[in-house]
Amino acid sequence: MQTIGISNLNQHSFAPLKSKNQIEPQRRDNMKRLSVFDAVRVWEKTLPGQAQETIARLVAEEWQRIGGRGITVNKLNLFRYLRNDGGSEKYNRNVMHLLPAIAAAMPIEIARQFGLRSGKTEAELVASAIKECGEAHQAKLLGAPVHRLEKEIWEAATSLYAMLPREISEPALALLSTLAPQCF
């Protein structure tokens, strides 16, 4: 009979699996805050006169509209949060909380340029609807197969629906669904 000596080799030194930078979103939030501040500066240049007051008022109205709480939004505070000269985590957090309100209040062209918002401008929505409706008309006039005609009409209806404001879109869709059986 033979004996085997066993030693415990399962001694592990415990090292964190995530680095400090992965756990704390400070750096990413600070970079995002700087991007938001740059966007707000560009926005400022497009407004005549009291640009900072106008921006603060629009952001405060949007913040209130979306039900935001806990952050006082006025000219002094908003631009203090955005500037964040001292590198405060609290200010970065406030900007991250205010980001949806800032992006919604900002003109879409500027927000898209800085990656704060996606979507189309009013002119782009109208151009898309005109294009899609034209394609649907063309498919019908040229006698396209039913599946292609259906596809073109669906795209035209979708592009027209996209032009409606959010608060009107649901009632309009309900009205359309009640009228659709009468058309056929």
PDB file of C-alpha atoms in Angstrom:
ATOM      1  CA  MET A   1       0.000   0.000   0.000  1.00  0.00           C
ATOM      2  CA  GLN A   2       1.266   3.395  -0.947  1.00  0.00           C
ATOM      3  CA  THR A   3       0.500   6.757   0.711  1.00  0.00           C
ATOM      4  CA  ILE A   4       0.152  10.005  -1.155  1.00  0.00           C
ATOM      5  CA  GLY A   5       0.923  13.292   0.467  1.00  0.00           C
ATOM      6  CA  ILE A   6      -1.662  15.969  -0.312  1.00  0.00           C
ATOM      7  CA  SER A   7      -1.007  19.611   0.168  1.00  0.00           C
ATOM      8  CA  ASN A   8      -3.604  22.351  -0.127  1.00  0.00           C
ATOM      9  CA  LEU A   9      -2.725  24.382  -3.180  1.00  0.00           C
ATOM     10  CA  ASN A  10      -6.022  26.266  -3.217  1.00  0.00           C
ATOM     11  CA  GLN A  11      -4.702  29.324  -1.510  1.00  0.00           C
ATOM     12  CA  HIS A  12      -5.900  32.294  -3.523  1.00  0.00           C
ATOM     13  CA  SER A  13      -5.087  35.870  -3.066  1.00  0.00           C
ATOM     14  CA  PHE A  14      -8.288  37.827  -3.447  1.00  0.00           C
ATOM     15  CA  ALA A  15      -7.984  40.491  -6.100  1.00  0.00           C
ATOM     16  CA  PRO A  16     -10.932  42.525  -7.286  1.00  0.00           C
ATOM     17  CA  LEU A  17     -12.285  41.385 -10.636  1.00  0.00           C
ATOM     18  CA  LYS A  18     -13.087  44.911 -11.719  1.00  0.00           C
ATOM     19  CA  SER A  19     -10.687  47.778 -11.633  1.00  0.00           C
ATOM     20  CA  LYS A  20     -11.560  51.027  -9.911  1.00  0.00           C
ATOM     21  CA  ASN A  21     -12.289  52.688 -13.257  1.00  0.00           C
ATOM     22  CA  GLN A  22     -14.829  49.990 -14.135  1.00  0.00           C
ATOM     23  CA  ILE A  23     -16.671  50.302 -10.832  1.00  0.00           C
ATOM     24  CA  GLU A  24     -16.838  54.062 -10.631  1.00  0.00           C
ATOM     25  CA  PRO A  25     -18.313  55.796 -13.680  1.00  0.00           C
ATOM     26  CA  GLN A  26     -16.538  59.068 -12.855  1.00  0.00           C
ATOM     27  CA  ARG A  27     -14.358  59.296 -15.934  1.00  0.00           C
ATOM     28  CA  ARG A  28     -17.137  58.348 -18.363  1.00  0.00           C
ATOM     29  CA  ASP A  29     -19.582  60.770 -16.717  1.00  0.00           C
ATOM     30  CA  ASN A  30     -17.005  63.540 -16.767  1.00  0.00           C
ATOM     31  CA  MET A  31     -16.393  63.011 -20.493  1.00  0.00           C
ATOM     32  CA  LYS A  32     -20.147  63.023 -21.123  1.00  0.00           C
ATOM     33  CA  ARG A  33     -20.512  66.218 -19.051  1.00  0.00           C
ATOM     34  CA  LEU A  34     -17.826  67.882 -21.154  1.00  0.00           C
ATOM     35  CA  SER A  35     -19.659  66.840 -24.319  1.00  0.00           C
ATOM     36  CA  VAL A  36     -22.932  68.239 -22.945  1.00  0.00           C
ATOM     37  CA  PHE A  37     -21.175  71.475 -21.980  1.00  0.00           C
ATOM     38  CA  ASP A  38     -19.744  71.794 -25.507  1.00  0.00           C
ATOM     39  CA  ALA A  39     -23.219  71.238 -26.960  1.00  0.00           C
ATOM     40  CA  VAL A  40     -24.708  73.876 -24.654  1.00  0.00           C
ATOM     41  CA  ARG A  41     -21.980  76.331 -25.706  1.00  0.00           C
ATOM     42  CA  VAL A  42     -22.867  75.783 -29.366  1.00  0.00           C
ATOM     43  CA  TRP A  43     -26.542  76.200 -28.443  1.00  0.00           C
ATOM     44  CA  GLU A  44     -25.672  79.471 -26.666  1.00  0.00           C
ATOM     45  CA  LYS A  45     -24.150  80.866 -29.852  1.00  0.00           C
ATOM     46  CA  THR A  46     -27.407  80.307 -31.754  1.00  0.00           C
ATOM     47  CA  LEU A  47     -29.481  82.338 -29.289  1.00  0.00           C
ATOM     48  CA  PRO A  48     -29.418  86.135 -29.336  1.00  0.00           C
ATOM     49  CA  GLY A  49     -29.275  88.226 -26.176  1.00  0.00           C
ATOM     50  CA  GLN A  50     -29.802  86.461 -22.860  1.00  0.00           C
ATOM     51  CA  ALA A  51     -28.776  82.996 -24.069  1.00  0.00           C
ATOM     52  CA  GLN A  52     -27.911  81.481 -20.686  1.00  0.00           C
ATOM     53  CA  GLU A  53     -31.187  82.622 -19.122  1.00  0.00           C
ATOM     54  CA  THR A  54     -33.146  81.230 -22.070  1.00  0.00           C
ATOM     55  CA  ILE A  55     -31.320  77.901 -21.953  1.00  0.00           C
ATOM     56  CA  ALA A  56     -31.777  77.593 -18.188  1.00  0.00           C
ATOM     57  CA  ARG A  57     -35.486  78.419 -18.501  1.00  0.00           C
ATOM     58  CA  LEU A  58     -36.033  75.868 -21.292  1.00  0.00           C
ATOM     59  CA  VAL A  59     -34.137  73.155 -19.407  1.00  0.00           C
ATOM     60  CA  ALA A  60     -36.041  73.932 -16.182  1.00  0.00           C
ATOM     61  CA  GLU A  61     -39.379  73.711 -18.011  1.00  0.00           C
ATOM     62  CA  GLU A  62     -38.426  70.398 -19.602  1.00  0.00           C
ATOM     63  CA  TRP A  63     -37.084  69.083 -16.275  1.00  0.00           C
ATOM     64  CA  GLN A  64     -40.402  69.932 -14.639  1.00  0.00           C
ATOM     65  CA  ARG A  65     -42.387  68.461 -17.562  1.00  0.00           C
ATOM     66  CA  ILE A  66     -40.640  65.089 -17.302  1.00  0.00           C
ATOM     67  CA  GLY A  67     -41.193  65.056 -13.546  1.00  0.00           C
ATOM     68  CA  GLY A  68     -37.612  65.695 -12.476  1.00  0.00           C
ATOM     69  CA  ARG A  69     -37.048  66.345  -8.788  1.00  0.00           C
ATOM     70  CA  GLY A  70     -34.223  67.011  -6.398  1.00  0.00           C
ATOM     71  CA  ILE A  71     -32.160  69.358  -8.561  1.00  0.00           C
ATOM     72  CA  THR A  72     -32.673  73.103  -8.623  1.00  0.00           C
ATOM     73  CA  VAL A  73     -32.405  74.263 -12.208  1.00  0.00           C
ATOM     74  CA  ASN A  74     -31.647  77.944 -12.686  1.00  0.00           C
ATOM     75  CA  LYS A  75     -29.005  79.796 -14.683  1.00  0.00           C
ATOM     76  CA  LEU A  76     -26.419  79.867 -11.920  1.00  0.00           C
ATOM     77  CA  ASN A  77     -26.767  76.210 -10.935  1.00  0.00           C
ATOM     78  CA  LEU A  78     -27.093  74.777 -14.446  1.00  0.00           C
ATOM     79  CA  PHE A  79     -23.949  76.436 -15.731  1.00  0.00           C
ATOM     80  CA  ARG A  80     -22.092  75.688 -12.490  1.00  0.00           C
ATOM     81  CA  TYR A  81     -22.967  71.993 -12.934  1.00  0.00           C
ATOM     82  CA  LEU A  82     -21.892  72.057 -16.575  1.00  0.00           C
ATOM     83  CA  ARG A  83     -18.636  73.953 -15.953  1.00  0.00           C
ATOM     84  CA  ASN A  84     -17.725  71.891 -12.860  1.00  0.00           C
ATOM     85  CA  ASP A  85     -14.428  73.661 -12.266  1.00  0.00           C
ATOM     86  CA  GLY A  86     -13.724  71.659  -9.100  1.00  0.00           C
ATOM     87  CA  GLY A  87     -14.346  68.236 -10.655  1.00  0.00           C
ATOM     88  CA  SER A  88     -17.209  67.474  -8.281  1.00  0.00           C
ATOM     89  CA  GLU A  89     -18.836  64.037  -8.554  1.00  0.00           C
ATOM     90  CA  LYS A  90     -22.106  65.563  -7.391  1.00  0.00           C
ATOM     91  CA  TYR A  91     -22.124  68.052 -10.267  1.00  0.00           C
ATOM     92  CA  ASN A  92     -21.359  65.269 -12.756  1.00  0.00           C
ATOM     93  CA  ARG A  93     -24.253  63.263 -11.307  1.00  0.00           C
ATOM     94  CA  ASN A  94     -26.563  66.275 -11.571  1.00  0.00           C
ATOM     95  CA  VAL A  95     -25.647  66.766 -15.235  1.00  0.00           C
ATOM     96  CA  MET A  96     -26.292  63.058 -15.906  1.00  0.00           C
ATOM     97  CA  HIS A  97     -29.733  63.372 -14.250  1.00  0.00           C
ATOM     98  CA  LEU A  98     -30.493  66.564 -16.199  1.00  0.00           C
ATOM     99  CA  LEU A  99     -29.245  65.129 -19.499  1.00  0.00           C
ATOM    100  CA  PRO A 100     -32.683  64.015 -20.806  1.00  0.00           C
ATOM    101  CA  ALA A 101     -34.113  67.480 -20.093  1.00  0.00           C
ATOM    102  CA  ILE A 102     -31.126  69.265 -21.638  1.00  0.00           C
ATOM    103  CA  ALA A 103     -31.215  67.080 -24.761  1.00  0.00           C
ATOM    104  CA  ALA A 104     -34.989  67.490 -25.154  1.00  0.00           C
ATOM    105  CA  ALA A 105     -34.842  71.278 -24.755  1.00  0.00           C
ATOM    106  CA  MET A 106     -31.915  71.646 -27.144  1.00  0.00           C
ATOM    107  CA  PRO A 107     -32.486  71.984 -30.908  1.00  0.00           C
ATOM    108  CA  ILE A 108     -32.287  68.516 -32.443  1.00  0.00           C
ATOM    109  CA  GLU A 109     -29.570  69.523 -34.916  1.00  0.00           C
ATOM    110  CA  ILE A 110     -27.175  70.412 -32.097  1.00  0.00           C
ATOM    111  CA  ALA A 111     -28.183  67.442 -29.934  1.00  0.00           C
ATOM    112  CA  ARG A 112     -27.574  65.033 -32.826  1.00  0.00           C
ATOM    113  CA  GLN A 113     -24.218  66.639 -33.599  1.00  0.00           C
ATOM    114  CA  PHE A 114     -23.013  65.826 -30.065  1.00  0.00           C
ATOM    115  CA  GLY A 115     -24.711  62.419 -29.838  1.00  0.00           C
ATOM    116  CA  LEU A 116     -27.222  63.500 -27.200  1.00  0.00           C
ATOM    117  CA  ARG A 117     -30.320  62.698 -29.224  1.00  0.00           C
ATOM    118  CA  SER A 118     -31.309  60.786 -32.299  1.00  0.00           C
ATOM    119  CA  GLY A 119     -34.200  61.392 -34.611  1.00  0.00           C
ATOM    120  CA  LYS A 120     -35.128  63.552 -37.528  1.00  0.00           C
ATOM    121  CA  THR A 121     -35.801  67.250 -37.832  1.00  0.00           C
ATOM    122  CA  GLU A 122     -39.218  68.490 -38.955  1.00  0.00           C
ATOM    123  CA  ALA A 123     -37.918  69.100 -42.473  1.00  0.00           C
ATOM    124  CA  GLU A 124     -36.430  65.601 -42.641  1.00  0.00           C
ATOM    125  CA  LEU A 125     -39.720  64.063 -41.475  1.00  0.00           C
ATOM    126  CA  VAL A 126     -41.677  65.956 -44.138  1.00  0.00           C
ATOM    127  CA  ALA A 127     -39.154  65.027 -46.843  1.00  0.00           C
ATOM    128  CA  SER A 128     -39.337  61.369 -45.831  1.00  0.00           C
ATOM    129  CA  ALA A 129     -43.153  61.408 -45.905  1.00  0.00           C
ATOM    130  CA  ILE A 130     -43.186  63.033 -49.356  1.00  0.00           C
ATOM    131  CA  LYS A 131     -40.716  60.455 -50.670  1.00  0.00           C
ATOM    132  CA  GLU A 132     -42.588  57.457 -49.233  1.00  0.00           C
ATOM    133  CA  CYS A 133     -45.998  58.705 -50.404  1.00  0.00           C
ATOM    134  CA  GLY A 134     -44.570  59.308 -53.870  1.00  0.00           C
ATOM    135  CA  GLU A 135     -43.249  55.749 -53.978  1.00  0.00           C
ATOM    136  CA  ALA A 136     -46.675  54.407 -52.931  1.00  0.00           C
ATOM    137  CA  HIS A 137     -48.382  56.442 -55.674  1.00  0.00           C
ATOM    138  CA  GLN A 138     -45.852  55.261 -58.221  1.00  0.00           C
ATOM    139  CA  ALA A 139     -46.306  51.606 -57.215  1.00  0.00           C
ATOM    140  CA  LYS A 140     -50.087  51.887 -57.634  1.00  0.00           C
ATOM    141  CA  LEU A 141     -49.920  53.693 -60.975  1.00  0.00           C
ATOM    142  CA  LEU A 142     -47.373  51.277 -62.424  1.00  0.00           C
ATOM    143  CA  GLY A 143     -49.404  48.233 -61.348  1.00  0.00           C
ATOM    144  CA  ALA A 144     -46.873  46.816 -58.892  1.00  0.00           C
ATOM    145  CA  PRO A 145     -47.582  43.408 -57.343  1.00  0.00           C
ATOM    146  CA  VAL A 146     -49.810  43.459 -54.257  1.00  0.00           C
ATOM    147  CA  HIS A 147     -46.991  42.657 -51.823  1.00  0.00           C
ATOM    148  CA  ARG A 148     -44.887  45.581 -53.125  1.00  0.00           C
ATOM    149  CA  LEU A 149     -47.880  47.932 -53.090  1.00  0.00           C
ATOM    150  CA  GLU A 150     -48.651  46.877 -49.520  1.00  0.00           C
ATOM    151  CA  LYS A 151     -45.016  47.506 -48.505  1.00  0.00           C
ATOM    152  CA  GLU A 152     -44.982  50.987 -50.082  1.00  0.00           C
ATOM    153  CA  ILE A 153     -48.308  51.974 -48.507  1.00  0.00           C
ATOM    154  CA  TRP A 154     -47.107  50.733 -45.106  1.00  0.00           C
ATOM    155  CA  GLU A 155     -43.906  52.801 -45.404  1.00  0.00           C
ATOM    156  CA  ALA A 156     -45.919  55.870 -46.460  1.00  0.00           C
ATOM    157  CA  ALA A 157     -48.326  55.493 -43.531  1.00  0.00           C
ATOM    158  CA  THR A 158     -45.432  55.017 -41.110  1.00  0.00           C
ATOM    159  CA  SER A 159     -43.638  58.120 -42.378  1.00  0.00           C
ATOM    160  CA  LEU A 160     -46.829  60.197 -42.101  1.00  0.00           C
ATOM    161  CA  TYR A 161     -47.446  58.855 -38.593  1.00  0.00           C
ATOM    162  CA  ALA A 162     -43.885  59.845 -37.581  1.00  0.00           C
ATOM    163  CA  MET A 163     -44.727  63.516 -38.238  1.00  0.00           C
ATOM    164  CA  LEU A 164     -47.360  63.585 -35.475  1.00  0.00           C
ATOM    165  CA  PRO A 165     -46.458  64.829 -31.989  1.00  0.00           C
ATOM    166  CA  ARG A 166     -46.395  62.074 -29.360  1.00  0.00           C
ATOM    167  CA  GLU A 167     -49.448  63.327 -27.485  1.00  0.00           C
ATOM    168  CA  ILE A 168     -51.587  63.215 -30.641  1.00  0.00           C
ATOM    169  CA  SER A 169     -50.212  60.023 -32.182  1.00  0.00           C
ATOM    170  CA  GLU A 170     -52.194  57.493 -30.110  1.00  0.00           C
ATOM    171  CA  PRO A 171     -55.627  59.106 -30.637  1.00  0.00           C
ATOM    172  CA  ALA A 172     -54.843  59.498 -34.347  1.00  0.00           C
ATOM    173  CA  LEU A 173     -53.914  55.826 -34.634  1.00  0.00           C
ATOM    174  CA  ALA A 174     -57.131  54.832 -32.826  1.00  0.00           C
ATOM    175  CA  LEU A 175     -59.153  57.003 -35.213  1.00  0.00           C
ATOM    176  CA  LEU A 176     -57.363  55.489 -38.199  1.00  0.00           C
ATOM    177  CA  SER A 177     -58.089  51.950 -37.004  1.00  0.00           C
ATOM    178  CA  THR A 178     -61.808  52.766 -36.636  1.00  0.00           C
ATOM    179  CA  LEU A 179     -61.932  54.321 -40.116  1.00  0.00           C
ATOM    180  CA  ALA A 180     -59.962  51.580 -41.879  1.00  0.00           C
ATOM    181  CA  PRO A 181     -62.818  49.008 -42.086  1.00  0.00           C
ATOM    182  CA  GLN A 182     -65.087  51.632 -43.679  1.00  0.00           C
ATOM    183  CA  CYS A 183     -62.592  52.226 -46.495  1.00  0.00           C
ATOM    184  CA  PHE A 184     -62.635  48.630 -47.711  1.00  0.00           C
TER     185      PHE A 184
END
